[in-house]
Amino acid sequence: MIVQSLIKLFDRDLSRLKTEIEAYKDEALLWVIRNEISNSAGNLCLHLIGNLNHYIGAQLGNNGYVRDRPLEFSDKNVSRTELVNKIEATRQMLKEILPAITETDLLANHTEEYNKGQDTNEFFLIHLYGHFNYHLGQINYHRRLIQ
């Protein structure tokens, strides 16, 4: 079942996100933007955490998470420790919610919030995984450019 693969992939890549955040030599560099870089690594990290908690935690798992998307991009100087804690909490949330998703859940149309509900939850979970890695790559590149 695709859910088992997604559990492994999200867990692996959330671990990679944690490694990227921890790899910044100076914590302040997590929040630096220069030239054409429009989002800091810290903000991208907050965005990824908010995205997964909103779409998987709240929408598929009904866990009560309330997203503040603008804050994901405006919050600054969150400590590295807090970012890592949020990553670990997101990993745990996925381990609790994803295994409960059934084939019927996967075939159901996703929320109206994305593409007017025209895609299945299965499609949307794959989309979320691609989105996650797009931004994970940006964080890696940001770190190498800024340091």
PDB file of C-alpha atoms in Angstrom:
ATOM      1  CA  MET A   1       0.000   0.000   0.000  1.00  0.00           C
ATOM      2  CA  ILE A   2       1.258   3.459  -0.856  1.00  0.00           C
ATOM      3  CA  VAL A   3       0.677   4.691   2.699  1.00  0.00           C
ATOM      4  CA  GLN A   4       3.493   2.489   4.034  1.00  0.00           C
ATOM      5  CA  SER A   5       5.865   3.933   1.448  1.00  0.00           C
ATOM      6  CA  LEU A   6       4.810   7.482   2.291  1.00  0.00           C
ATOM      7  CA  ILE A   7       5.354   6.836   5.998  1.00  0.00           C
ATOM      8  CA  LYS A   8       8.922   5.719   5.305  1.00  0.00           C
ATOM      9  CA  LEU A   9       9.624   8.542   2.853  1.00  0.00           C
ATOM     10  CA  PHE A  10       8.217  11.354   5.010  1.00  0.00           C
ATOM     11  CA  ASP A  11      10.057  10.002   8.064  1.00  0.00           C
ATOM     12  CA  ARG A  12      13.324   9.772   6.127  1.00  0.00           C
ATOM     13  CA  ASP A  13      12.997  13.255   4.703  1.00  0.00           C
ATOM     14  CA  LEU A  14      11.862  14.894   7.940  1.00  0.00           C
ATOM     15  CA  SER A  15      15.058  13.428   9.360  1.00  0.00           C
ATOM     16  CA  ARG A  16      16.931  15.059   6.468  1.00  0.00           C
ATOM     17  CA  LEU A  17      15.193  18.371   7.247  1.00  0.00           C
ATOM     18  CA  LYS A  18      16.372  18.087  10.840  1.00  0.00           C
ATOM     19  CA  THR A  19      19.911  17.368   9.622  1.00  0.00           C
ATOM     20  CA  GLU A  20      19.822  20.428   7.345  1.00  0.00           C
ATOM     21  CA  ILE A  21      18.618  22.705  10.160  1.00  0.00           C
ATOM     22  CA  GLU A  22      21.287  21.347  12.492  1.00  0.00           C
ATOM     23  CA  ALA A  23      23.993  21.783   9.822  1.00  0.00           C
ATOM     24  CA  TYR A  24      23.865  25.592   9.934  1.00  0.00           C
ATOM     25  CA  LYS A  25      27.087  26.632  11.686  1.00  0.00           C
ATOM     26  CA  ASP A  26      25.476  29.771  13.084  1.00  0.00           C
ATOM     27  CA  GLU A  27      21.833  29.615  14.139  1.00  0.00           C
ATOM     28  CA  ALA A  28      21.267  33.201  12.965  1.00  0.00           C
ATOM     29  CA  LEU A  29      22.012  32.104   9.381  1.00  0.00           C
ATOM     30  CA  LEU A  30      18.749  30.133   9.362  1.00  0.00           C
ATOM     31  CA  TRP A  31      16.940  33.468   8.972  1.00  0.00           C
ATOM     32  CA  VAL A  32      19.193  35.219   6.440  1.00  0.00           C
ATOM     33  CA  ILE A  33      17.870  36.191   3.029  1.00  0.00           C
ATOM     34  CA  ARG A  34      20.066  37.776   0.369  1.00  0.00           C
ATOM     35  CA  ASN A  35      19.693  38.965  -3.198  1.00  0.00           C
ATOM     36  CA  GLU A  36      17.255  36.705  -5.053  1.00  0.00           C
ATOM     37  CA  ILE A  37      16.574  34.455  -2.050  1.00  0.00           C
ATOM     38  CA  SER A  38      13.077  35.340  -0.889  1.00  0.00           C
ATOM     39  CA  ASN A  39      12.604  32.799   1.937  1.00  0.00           C
ATOM     40  CA  SER A  40      14.955  31.883   4.744  1.00  0.00           C
ATOM     41  CA  ALA A  41      15.614  28.283   5.717  1.00  0.00           C
ATOM     42  CA  GLY A  42      13.848  28.906   9.021  1.00  0.00           C
ATOM     43  CA  ASN A  43      10.710  30.125   7.274  1.00  0.00           C
ATOM     44  CA  LEU A  44      10.780  27.256   4.796  1.00  0.00           C
ATOM     45  CA  CYS A  45      11.084  24.834   7.701  1.00  0.00           C
ATOM     46  CA  LEU A  46       8.091  26.420   9.437  1.00  0.00           C
ATOM     47  CA  HIS A  47       6.180  26.260   6.156  1.00  0.00           C
ATOM     48  CA  LEU A  48       6.890  22.550   5.678  1.00  0.00           C
ATOM     49  CA  ILE A  49       5.846  21.767   9.237  1.00  0.00           C
ATOM     50  CA  GLY A  50       2.674  23.841   8.890  1.00  0.00           C
ATOM     51  CA  ASN A  51       1.840  22.272   5.548  1.00  0.00           C
ATOM     52  CA  LEU A  52       2.085  18.673   6.805  1.00  0.00           C
ATOM     53  CA  ASN A  53       0.265  19.412  10.039  1.00  0.00           C
ATOM     54  CA  HIS A  54      -2.530  21.185   8.199  1.00  0.00           C
ATOM     55  CA  TYR A  55      -3.128  18.809   5.321  1.00  0.00           C
ATOM     56  CA  ILE A  56      -2.359  15.513   7.017  1.00  0.00           C
ATOM     57  CA  GLY A  57      -2.853  16.263  10.718  1.00  0.00           C
ATOM     58  CA  ALA A  58      -5.928  18.461  10.559  1.00  0.00           C
ATOM     59  CA  GLN A  59      -7.592  17.475   7.302  1.00  0.00           C
ATOM     60  CA  LEU A  60      -6.942  13.745   7.152  1.00  0.00           C
ATOM     61  CA  GLY A  61      -6.411  13.061  10.849  1.00  0.00           C
ATOM     62  CA  ASN A  62      -8.821  15.569  12.394  1.00  0.00           C
ATOM     63  CA  ASN A  63      -6.271  16.321  15.109  1.00  0.00           C
ATOM     64  CA  GLY A  64      -7.388  19.922  15.635  1.00  0.00           C
ATOM     65  CA  TYR A  65      -4.248  21.585  14.267  1.00  0.00           C
ATOM     66  CA  VAL A  66      -4.939  25.190  13.257  1.00  0.00           C
ATOM     67  CA  ARG A  67      -2.623  26.604  10.627  1.00  0.00           C
ATOM     68  CA  ASP A  68      -1.362  30.171  10.492  1.00  0.00           C
ATOM     69  CA  ARG A  69       0.237  30.167   7.042  1.00  0.00           C
ATOM     70  CA  PRO A  70       1.215  33.876   7.024  1.00  0.00           C
ATOM     71  CA  LEU A  71       3.124  33.328  10.281  1.00  0.00           C
ATOM     72  CA  GLU A  72       5.113  30.520   8.625  1.00  0.00           C
ATOM     73  CA  PHE A  73       6.698  33.191   6.426  1.00  0.00           C
ATOM     74  CA  SER A  74       6.742  36.147   8.828  1.00  0.00           C
ATOM     75  CA  ASP A  75       7.957  34.525  12.055  1.00  0.00           C
ATOM     76  CA  LYS A  76      11.669  35.171  12.560  1.00  0.00           C
ATOM     77  CA  ASN A  77      14.371  34.035  14.910  1.00  0.00           C
ATOM     78  CA  VAL A  78      12.666  30.900  16.158  1.00  0.00           C
ATOM     79  CA  SER A  79      15.380  28.939  17.920  1.00  0.00           C
ATOM     80  CA  ARG A  80      16.978  25.973  16.211  1.00  0.00           C
ATOM     81  CA  THR A  81      15.888  23.860  19.181  1.00  0.00           C
ATOM     82  CA  GLU A  82      12.257  24.879  18.653  1.00  0.00           C
ATOM     83  CA  LEU A  83      12.473  24.112  14.914  1.00  0.00           C
ATOM     84  CA  VAL A  84      13.928  20.668  15.643  1.00  0.00           C
ATOM     85  CA  ASN A  85      11.215  20.023  18.238  1.00  0.00           C
ATOM     86  CA  LYS A  86       8.548  20.963  15.697  1.00  0.00           C
ATOM     87  CA  ILE A  87      10.125  18.624  13.135  1.00  0.00           C
ATOM     88  CA  GLU A  88      10.116  15.758  15.639  1.00  0.00           C
ATOM     89  CA  ALA A  89       6.505  16.470  16.632  1.00  0.00           C
ATOM     90  CA  THR A  90       5.542  16.397  12.947  1.00  0.00           C
ATOM     91  CA  ARG A  91       7.321  13.056  12.493  1.00  0.00           C
ATOM     92  CA  GLN A  92       5.338  11.670  15.417  1.00  0.00           C
ATOM     93  CA  MET A  93       2.055  13.063  14.079  1.00  0.00           C
ATOM     94  CA  LEU A  94       2.639  11.358  10.720  1.00  0.00           C
ATOM     95  CA  LYS A  95       3.428   8.042  12.432  1.00  0.00           C
ATOM     96  CA  GLU A  96       0.090   8.256  14.255  1.00  0.00           C
ATOM     97  CA  ILE A  97      -2.154   9.481  11.426  1.00  0.00           C
ATOM     98  CA  LEU A  98      -0.840   7.948   8.211  1.00  0.00           C
ATOM     99  CA  PRO A  99      -1.186   4.290   9.309  1.00  0.00           C
ATOM    100  CA  ALA A 100      -4.902   4.880   9.957  1.00  0.00           C
ATOM    101  CA  ILE A 101      -5.567   5.971   6.369  1.00  0.00           C
ATOM    102  CA  THR A 102      -7.514   3.312   4.476  1.00  0.00           C
ATOM    103  CA  GLU A 103      -7.800   2.533   0.776  1.00  0.00           C
ATOM    104  CA  THR A 104     -11.245   4.144   0.898  1.00  0.00           C
ATOM    105  CA  ASP A 105      -9.690   7.302   2.371  1.00  0.00           C
ATOM    106  CA  LEU A 106      -7.073   7.340  -0.386  1.00  0.00           C
ATOM    107  CA  LEU A 107      -9.697   7.104  -3.123  1.00  0.00           C
ATOM    108  CA  ALA A 108     -11.874   9.873  -1.653  1.00  0.00           C
ATOM    109  CA  ASN A 109     -11.541  13.339  -3.110  1.00  0.00           C
ATOM    110  CA  HIS A 110      -9.406  15.732  -1.153  1.00  0.00           C
ATOM    111  CA  THR A 111     -10.690  18.967   0.346  1.00  0.00           C
ATOM    112  CA  GLU A 112     -12.082  21.785  -1.754  1.00  0.00           C
ATOM    113  CA  GLU A 113      -9.153  23.876  -0.542  1.00  0.00           C
ATOM    114  CA  TYR A 114      -6.831  22.298  -3.127  1.00  0.00           C
ATOM    115  CA  ASN A 115      -7.775  22.140  -6.822  1.00  0.00           C
ATOM    116  CA  LYS A 116     -11.464  22.433  -5.934  1.00  0.00           C
ATOM    117  CA  GLY A 117     -11.473  18.902  -4.533  1.00  0.00           C
ATOM    118  CA  GLN A 118     -10.898  17.299  -7.925  1.00  0.00           C
ATOM    119  CA  ASP A 119      -8.005  15.101  -6.830  1.00  0.00           C
ATOM    120  CA  THR A 120      -7.945  12.063  -4.562  1.00  0.00           C
ATOM    121  CA  ASN A 121      -6.263  11.988  -1.182  1.00  0.00           C
ATOM    122  CA  GLU A 122      -3.733   9.568  -2.670  1.00  0.00           C
ATOM    123  CA  PHE A 123      -2.817  12.097  -5.369  1.00  0.00           C
ATOM    124  CA  PHE A 124      -2.653  14.871  -2.796  1.00  0.00           C
ATOM    125  CA  LEU A 125      -0.343  12.910  -0.476  1.00  0.00           C
ATOM    126  CA  ILE A 126       2.040  12.347  -3.385  1.00  0.00           C
ATOM    127  CA  HIS A 127       1.775  16.060  -4.191  1.00  0.00           C
ATOM    128  CA  LEU A 128       2.636  16.909  -0.555  1.00  0.00           C
ATOM    129  CA  TYR A 129       5.683  14.674  -0.692  1.00  0.00           C
ATOM    130  CA  GLY A 130       6.921  16.401  -3.864  1.00  0.00           C
ATOM    131  CA  HIS A 131       6.252  19.823  -2.348  1.00  0.00           C
ATOM    132  CA  PHE A 132       8.168  18.840   0.781  1.00  0.00           C
ATOM    133  CA  ASN A 133      11.240  17.819  -1.177  1.00  0.00           C
ATOM    134  CA  TYR A 134      11.131  20.904  -3.395  1.00  0.00           C
ATOM    135  CA  HIS A 135      11.526  23.071  -0.294  1.00  0.00           C
ATOM    136  CA  LEU A 136      13.975  20.673   1.366  1.00  0.00           C
ATOM    137  CA  GLY A 137      16.233  21.157  -1.656  1.00  0.00           C
ATOM    138  CA  GLN A 138      15.865  24.924  -1.329  1.00  0.00           C
ATOM    139  CA  ILE A 139      16.958  24.710   2.314  1.00  0.00           C
ATOM    140  CA  ASN A 140      20.013  22.662   1.360  1.00  0.00           C
ATOM    141  CA  TYR A 141      20.938  25.160  -1.337  1.00  0.00           C
ATOM    142  CA  HIS A 142      20.278  28.099   1.012  1.00  0.00           C
ATOM    143  CA  ARG A 143      22.634  26.636   3.600  1.00  0.00           C
ATOM    144  CA  ARG A 144      25.432  26.156   1.085  1.00  0.00           C
ATOM    145  CA  LEU A 145      24.997  29.668  -0.363  1.00  0.00           C
ATOM    146  CA  ILE A 146      24.746  31.488   2.965  1.00  0.00           C
ATOM    147  CA  GLN A 147      27.573  29.738   4.816  1.00  0.00           C
TER     148      GLN A 147
END
